[in-house]
């Protein structure tokens, strides 16, 4: 049975999520501040954390940053902030999903199922991915091009891994969203373009041979 940690100081919402998730067969713990959330993460194994950003003592952004120093637990951020910049910031510091309030419970349940499907595939993943002078190691979370280490955020790393797993295949924005973000963000495919730009600036800028290419009207490809 999956264990879920809800970090939410709005009691009615927290209780509503607890009832729905329990009904779906999940074990649920609720805390209302960031400090307690971090203590729970250190002392109990959870399969996912549903994290409100505007919580007392330690806010959700700081909770995510600290959590990423000792756990790779999937984190779904819950917030009223819906700007693209806010979402990019959330992904950059280590969030796996980002949902804006108010949200439908069915959507949250679907995203949870997608995250769990994704986690079940991990043991089968190749630990080292290579293409020409580009290497990605899932064991060390390091990326190198021609021997030079490249610093990537977690979401940039996941995106690059997906591209490398599908060398020579054109990937649509929708496919990338489904496989890297774990859910179909309808109408928000521009977040893929943003992260492709980030990757290009770190991996292609300054190199004569470009590895990440745009296929106009179709998507992106490493070749």
mmCIF file of C-alpha atoms in Angstrom:
data_model
loop_
_atom_site.group_PDB
_atom_site.id
_atom_site.type_symbol
_atom_site.label_atom_id
_atom_site.label_comp_id
_atom_site.label_asym_id
_atom_site.label_seq_id
_atom_site.Cartn_x
_atom_site.Cartn_y
_atom_site.Cartn_z
ATOM 1 C CA UNK A 1 0.000 0.000 0.000
ATOM 2 C CA UNK A 2 1.321 3.452 -0.944
ATOM 3 C CA UNK A 3 2.132 6.001 1.762
ATOM 4 C CA UNK A 4 1.315 9.643 1.027
ATOM 5 C CA UNK A 5 2.351 12.704 3.025
ATOM 6 C CA UNK A 6 0.036 15.711 2.698
ATOM 7 C CA UNK A 7 1.595 19.031 3.708
ATOM 8 C CA UNK A 8 -1.288 21.501 3.804
ATOM 9 C CA UNK A 9 -2.334 24.082 6.409
ATOM 10 C CA UNK A 10 -5.834 24.559 4.999
ATOM 11 C CA UNK A 11 -7.635 22.011 7.154
ATOM 12 C CA UNK A 12 -10.711 21.496 5.003
ATOM 13 C CA UNK A 13 -8.667 20.849 1.874
ATOM 14 C CA UNK A 14 -6.284 18.544 3.721
ATOM 15 C CA UNK A 15 -9.193 16.567 5.152
ATOM 16 C CA UNK A 16 -10.891 16.359 1.757
ATOM 17 C CA UNK A 17 -7.726 14.989 0.124
ATOM 18 C CA UNK A 18 -7.237 12.548 2.992
ATOM 19 C CA UNK A 19 -10.753 11.140 2.606
ATOM 20 C CA UNK A 20 -10.460 10.784 -1.174
ATOM 21 C CA UNK A 21 -6.999 9.223 -1.064
ATOM 22 C CA UNK A 22 -7.925 6.841 1.742
ATOM 23 C CA UNK A 23 -10.960 5.781 -0.275
ATOM 24 C CA UNK A 24 -8.572 4.969 -3.158
ATOM 25 C CA UNK A 25 -6.569 2.689 -0.889
ATOM 26 C CA UNK A 26 -3.661 4.950 0.089
ATOM 27 C CA UNK A 27 -2.216 5.422 3.596
ATOM 28 C CA UNK A 28 -2.219 9.143 4.384
ATOM 29 C CA UNK A 29 -0.455 11.347 6.931
ATOM 30 C CA UNK A 30 -1.225 15.069 7.231
ATOM 31 C CA UNK A 31 1.044 17.821 8.571
ATOM 32 C CA UNK A 32 0.437 21.553 8.449
ATOM 33 C CA UNK A 33 3.935 23.082 8.445
ATOM 34 C CA UNK A 34 7.215 22.601 6.659
ATOM 35 C CA UNK A 35 9.318 21.769 9.687
ATOM 36 C CA UNK A 36 7.095 18.840 10.655
ATOM 37 C CA UNK A 37 7.022 17.704 7.029
ATOM 38 C CA UNK A 38 10.817 17.432 6.948
ATOM 39 C CA UNK A 39 10.849 15.518 10.252
ATOM 40 C CA UNK A 40 8.271 13.069 8.861
ATOM 41 C CA UNK A 41 10.318 12.547 5.695
ATOM 42 C CA UNK A 42 13.380 11.718 7.777
ATOM 43 C CA UNK A 43 11.554 9.229 9.972
ATOM 44 C CA UNK A 44 9.133 7.436 7.655
ATOM 45 C CA UNK A 45 9.175 6.092 4.105
ATOM 46 C CA UNK A 46 6.658 7.820 1.835
ATOM 47 C CA UNK A 47 5.890 7.155 -1.804
ATOM 48 C CA UNK A 48 4.903 10.742 -2.612
ATOM 49 C CA UNK A 49 4.517 14.138 -0.924
ATOM 50 C CA UNK A 50 1.672 16.532 -1.766
ATOM 51 C CA UNK A 51 3.148 19.892 -0.815
ATOM 52 C CA UNK A 52 1.425 23.246 -0.481
ATOM 53 C CA UNK A 53 3.856 26.129 -1.012
ATOM 54 C CA UNK A 54 2.337 28.657 1.383
ATOM 55 C CA UNK A 55 2.796 26.820 4.686
ATOM 56 C CA UNK A 56 4.129 28.118 8.019
ATOM 57 C CA UNK A 57 7.568 27.848 9.657
ATOM 58 C CA UNK A 58 9.334 26.478 6.552
ATOM 59 C CA UNK A 59 7.644 27.232 3.221
ATOM 60 C CA UNK A 60 7.151 24.699 0.444
ATOM 61 C CA UNK A 61 10.051 25.959 -1.672
ATOM 62 C CA UNK A 62 12.492 25.524 1.202
ATOM 63 C CA UNK A 63 10.996 22.144 2.127
ATOM 64 C CA UNK A 64 11.642 20.946 -1.427
ATOM 65 C CA UNK A 65 15.219 22.223 -1.423
ATOM 66 C CA UNK A 66 16.014 20.550 1.898
ATOM 67 C CA UNK A 67 14.194 17.338 1.025
ATOM 68 C CA UNK A 68 16.251 16.962 -2.136
ATOM 69 C CA UNK A 69 19.429 16.774 -0.046
ATOM 70 C CA UNK A 70 18.374 13.441 1.453
ATOM 71 C CA UNK A 71 15.475 11.923 -0.528
ATOM 72 C CA UNK A 72 14.279 11.510 -4.103
ATOM 73 C CA UNK A 73 10.629 11.108 -3.065
ATOM 74 C CA UNK A 74 8.248 12.329 -5.797
ATOM 75 C CA UNK A 75 6.896 15.778 -4.883
ATOM 76 C CA UNK A 76 3.668 17.249 -6.235
ATOM 77 C CA UNK A 77 3.480 20.971 -5.509
ATOM 78 C CA UNK A 78 0.033 22.424 -4.818
ATOM 79 C CA UNK A 79 -0.269 26.182 -5.187
ATOM 80 C CA UNK A 80 -2.445 29.042 -6.375
ATOM 81 C CA UNK A 81 0.473 30.422 -8.411
ATOM 82 C CA UNK A 82 -0.067 29.424 -12.044
ATOM 83 C CA UNK A 83 2.568 31.410 -13.951
ATOM 84 C CA UNK A 84 5.062 29.590 -16.175
ATOM 85 C CA UNK A 85 7.963 31.132 -14.241
ATOM 86 C CA UNK A 86 6.566 29.733 -10.981
ATOM 87 C CA UNK A 87 6.270 26.272 -12.521
ATOM 88 C CA UNK A 88 9.790 26.365 -13.942
ATOM 89 C CA UNK A 89 11.133 27.409 -10.538
ATOM 90 C CA UNK A 90 9.263 24.540 -8.885
ATOM 91 C CA UNK A 91 10.652 21.991 -11.334
ATOM 92 C CA UNK A 92 14.153 23.452 -11.063
ATOM 93 C CA UNK A 93 14.353 22.941 -7.297
ATOM 94 C CA UNK A 94 13.171 19.351 -7.541
ATOM 95 C CA UNK A 95 9.384 19.082 -7.871
ATOM 96 C CA UNK A 96 8.048 16.266 -10.037
ATOM 97 C CA UNK A 97 4.574 17.723 -10.581
ATOM 98 C CA UNK A 98 2.954 21.127 -10.211
ATOM 99 C CA UNK A 99 -0.790 21.588 -9.736
ATOM 100 C CA UNK A 100 -2.586 24.903 -9.387
ATOM 101 C CA UNK A 101 -5.462 25.417 -6.985
ATOM 102 C CA UNK A 102 -8.325 24.840 -7.261
ATOM 103 C CA UNK A 103 -7.825 21.414 -8.830
ATOM 104 C CA UNK A 104 -10.028 18.438 -9.538
ATOM 105 C CA UNK A 105 -9.421 15.381 -7.364
ATOM 106 C CA UNK A 106 -9.611 13.127 -10.423
ATOM 107 C CA UNK A 107 -6.673 14.993 -11.952
ATOM 108 C CA UNK A 108 -4.625 14.573 -8.779
ATOM 109 C CA UNK A 109 -5.403 10.856 -8.702
ATOM 110 C CA UNK A 110 -4.390 10.523 -12.350
ATOM 111 C CA UNK A 111 -1.082 12.252 -11.715
ATOM 112 C CA UNK A 112 -0.400 9.990 -8.755
ATOM 113 C CA UNK A 113 -1.034 6.913 -10.890
ATOM 114 C CA UNK A 114 1.295 8.290 -13.563
ATOM 115 C CA UNK A 115 4.049 8.929 -11.015
ATOM 116 C CA UNK A 116 3.739 5.439 -9.584
ATOM 117 C CA UNK A 117 3.839 3.873 -13.052
ATOM 118 C CA UNK A 118 6.964 5.858 -13.753
ATOM 119 C CA UNK A 119 8.637 4.746 -10.516
ATOM 120 C CA UNK A 120 7.870 1.094 -11.254
ATOM 121 C CA UNK A 121 9.881 1.329 -14.493
ATOM 122 C CA UNK A 122 13.036 2.642 -12.847
ATOM 123 C CA UNK A 123 14.788 -0.690 -12.137
ATOM 124 C CA UNK A 124 14.678 -1.474 -15.870
ATOM 125 C CA UNK A 125 16.242 1.821 -16.952
ATOM 126 C CA UNK A 126 19.717 1.930 -18.438
ATOM 127 C CA UNK A 127 22.088 3.411 -15.886
ATOM 128 C CA UNK A 128 24.435 4.990 -18.450
ATOM 129 C CA UNK A 129 23.229 6.752 -21.603
ATOM 130 C CA UNK A 130 25.612 7.951 -24.298
ATOM 131 C CA UNK A 131 25.517 9.753 -27.613
ATOM 132 C CA UNK A 132 28.714 10.834 -29.328
ATOM 133 C CA UNK A 133 30.568 12.858 -26.658
ATOM 134 C CA UNK A 134 27.519 13.204 -24.402
ATOM 135 C CA UNK A 135 27.139 10.892 -21.378
ATOM 136 C CA UNK A 136 24.490 10.731 -18.671
ATOM 137 C CA UNK A 137 24.832 8.576 -15.558
ATOM 138 C CA UNK A 138 21.768 7.747 -13.480
ATOM 139 C CA UNK A 139 24.013 6.383 -10.727
ATOM 140 C CA UNK A 140 25.938 9.612 -10.150
ATOM 141 C CA UNK A 141 23.397 12.069 -11.636
ATOM 142 C CA UNK A 142 26.209 13.526 -13.722
ATOM 143 C CA UNK A 143 26.226 14.703 -17.324
ATOM 144 C CA UNK A 144 29.378 15.280 -19.380
ATOM 145 C CA UNK A 145 30.008 16.503 -22.889
ATOM 146 C CA UNK A 146 33.443 15.787 -24.275
ATOM 147 C CA UNK A 147 34.654 15.190 -20.727
ATOM 148 C CA UNK A 148 33.318 18.498 -19.382
ATOM 149 C CA UNK A 149 30.803 18.175 -16.540
ATOM 150 C CA UNK A 150 27.499 19.978 -17.096
ATOM 151 C CA UNK A 151 25.358 21.083 -14.152
ATOM 152 C CA UNK A 152 21.688 20.275 -14.787
ATOM 153 C CA UNK A 153 18.605 20.665 -12.643
ATOM 154 C CA UNK A 154 16.570 17.531 -11.876
ATOM 155 C CA UNK A 155 13.988 18.252 -14.586
ATOM 156 C CA UNK A 156 16.677 19.092 -17.165
ATOM 157 C CA UNK A 157 18.351 15.781 -16.283
ATOM 158 C CA UNK A 158 15.090 13.854 -16.711
ATOM 159 C CA UNK A 159 14.388 15.553 -20.042
ATOM 160 C CA UNK A 160 17.858 14.792 -21.366
ATOM 161 C CA UNK A 161 17.558 11.170 -20.247
ATOM 162 C CA UNK A 162 14.309 10.800 -22.182
ATOM 163 C CA UNK A 163 15.848 12.326 -25.301
ATOM 164 C CA UNK A 164 18.850 10.018 -25.025
ATOM 165 C CA UNK A 165 16.648 6.973 -24.534
ATOM 166 C CA UNK A 166 15.012 7.830 -27.858
ATOM 167 C CA UNK A 167 18.026 8.790 -29.987
ATOM 168 C CA UNK A 168 17.064 9.401 -33.591
ATOM 169 C CA UNK A 169 13.325 9.515 -32.786
ATOM 170 C CA UNK A 170 11.295 12.706 -33.100
ATOM 171 C CA UNK A 171 9.478 13.313 -29.810
ATOM 172 C CA UNK A 172 6.401 15.513 -29.737
ATOM 173 C CA UNK A 173 5.886 17.988 -26.918
ATOM 174 C CA UNK A 174 2.954 15.889 -25.715
ATOM 175 C CA UNK A 175 5.081 12.727 -25.532
ATOM 176 C CA UNK A 176 7.779 14.592 -23.640
ATOM 177 C CA UNK A 177 5.246 15.958 -21.154
ATOM 178 C CA UNK A 178 3.711 12.539 -20.581
ATOM 179 C CA UNK A 179 7.049 10.818 -20.032
ATOM 180 C CA UNK A 180 9.109 13.491 -18.270
ATOM 181 C CA UNK A 181 6.449 15.348 -16.318
ATOM 182 C CA UNK A 182 4.303 12.249 -15.926
ATOM 183 C CA UNK A 183 0.998 13.744 -17.069
ATOM 184 C CA UNK A 184 -0.540 15.412 -20.091
ATOM 185 C CA UNK A 185 -0.451 19.144 -19.327
ATOM 186 C CA UNK A 186 -2.958 20.130 -21.967
ATOM 187 C CA UNK A 187 -2.333 23.645 -23.221
ATOM 188 C CA UNK A 188 1.001 23.974 -21.412
ATOM 189 C CA UNK A 189 3.418 22.415 -23.884
ATOM 190 C CA UNK A 190 5.441 25.648 -23.869
ATOM 191 C CA UNK A 191 7.151 24.400 -20.700
ATOM 192 C CA UNK A 192 8.910 21.852 -22.948
ATOM 193 C CA UNK A 193 10.229 24.644 -25.175
ATOM 194 C CA UNK A 194 11.566 26.437 -22.102
ATOM 195 C CA UNK A 195 13.474 23.371 -20.915
ATOM 196 C CA UNK A 196 14.800 22.576 -24.370
ATOM 197 C CA UNK A 197 16.265 26.090 -24.416
ATOM 198 C CA UNK A 198 17.848 25.445 -21.017
ATOM 199 C CA UNK A 199 19.423 22.206 -22.261
ATOM 200 C CA UNK A 200 20.721 23.780 -25.455
ATOM 201 C CA UNK A 201 22.344 26.624 -23.539
ATOM 202 C CA UNK A 202 24.189 24.101 -21.362
ATOM 203 C CA UNK A 203 24.953 21.327 -23.852
ATOM 204 C CA UNK A 204 25.104 22.873 -27.352
ATOM 205 C CA UNK A 205 26.181 26.496 -26.942
ATOM 206 C CA UNK A 206 29.853 26.838 -27.768
ATOM 207 C CA UNK A 207 29.984 23.559 -29.717
ATOM 208 C CA UNK A 208 30.179 23.441 -33.493
ATOM 209 C CA UNK A 209 28.092 20.263 -33.655
ATOM 210 C CA UNK A 210 24.597 20.670 -32.198
ATOM 211 C CA UNK A 211 22.967 17.581 -30.691
ATOM 212 C CA UNK A 212 19.445 18.775 -29.853
ATOM 213 C CA UNK A 213 17.392 19.610 -32.937
ATOM 214 C CA UNK A 214 13.930 20.999 -33.619
ATOM 215 C CA UNK A 215 11.795 19.259 -36.204
ATOM 216 C CA UNK A 216 9.452 22.015 -37.280
ATOM 217 C CA UNK A 217 5.830 21.199 -36.608
ATOM 218 C CA UNK A 218 6.719 17.893 -34.969
ATOM 219 C CA UNK A 219 8.949 18.171 -31.894
ATOM 220 C CA UNK A 220 12.529 17.546 -30.796
ATOM 221 C CA UNK A 221 15.220 14.961 -31.466
ATOM 222 C CA UNK A 222 18.793 14.112 -30.497
ATOM 223 C CA UNK A 223 20.799 13.178 -33.572
#
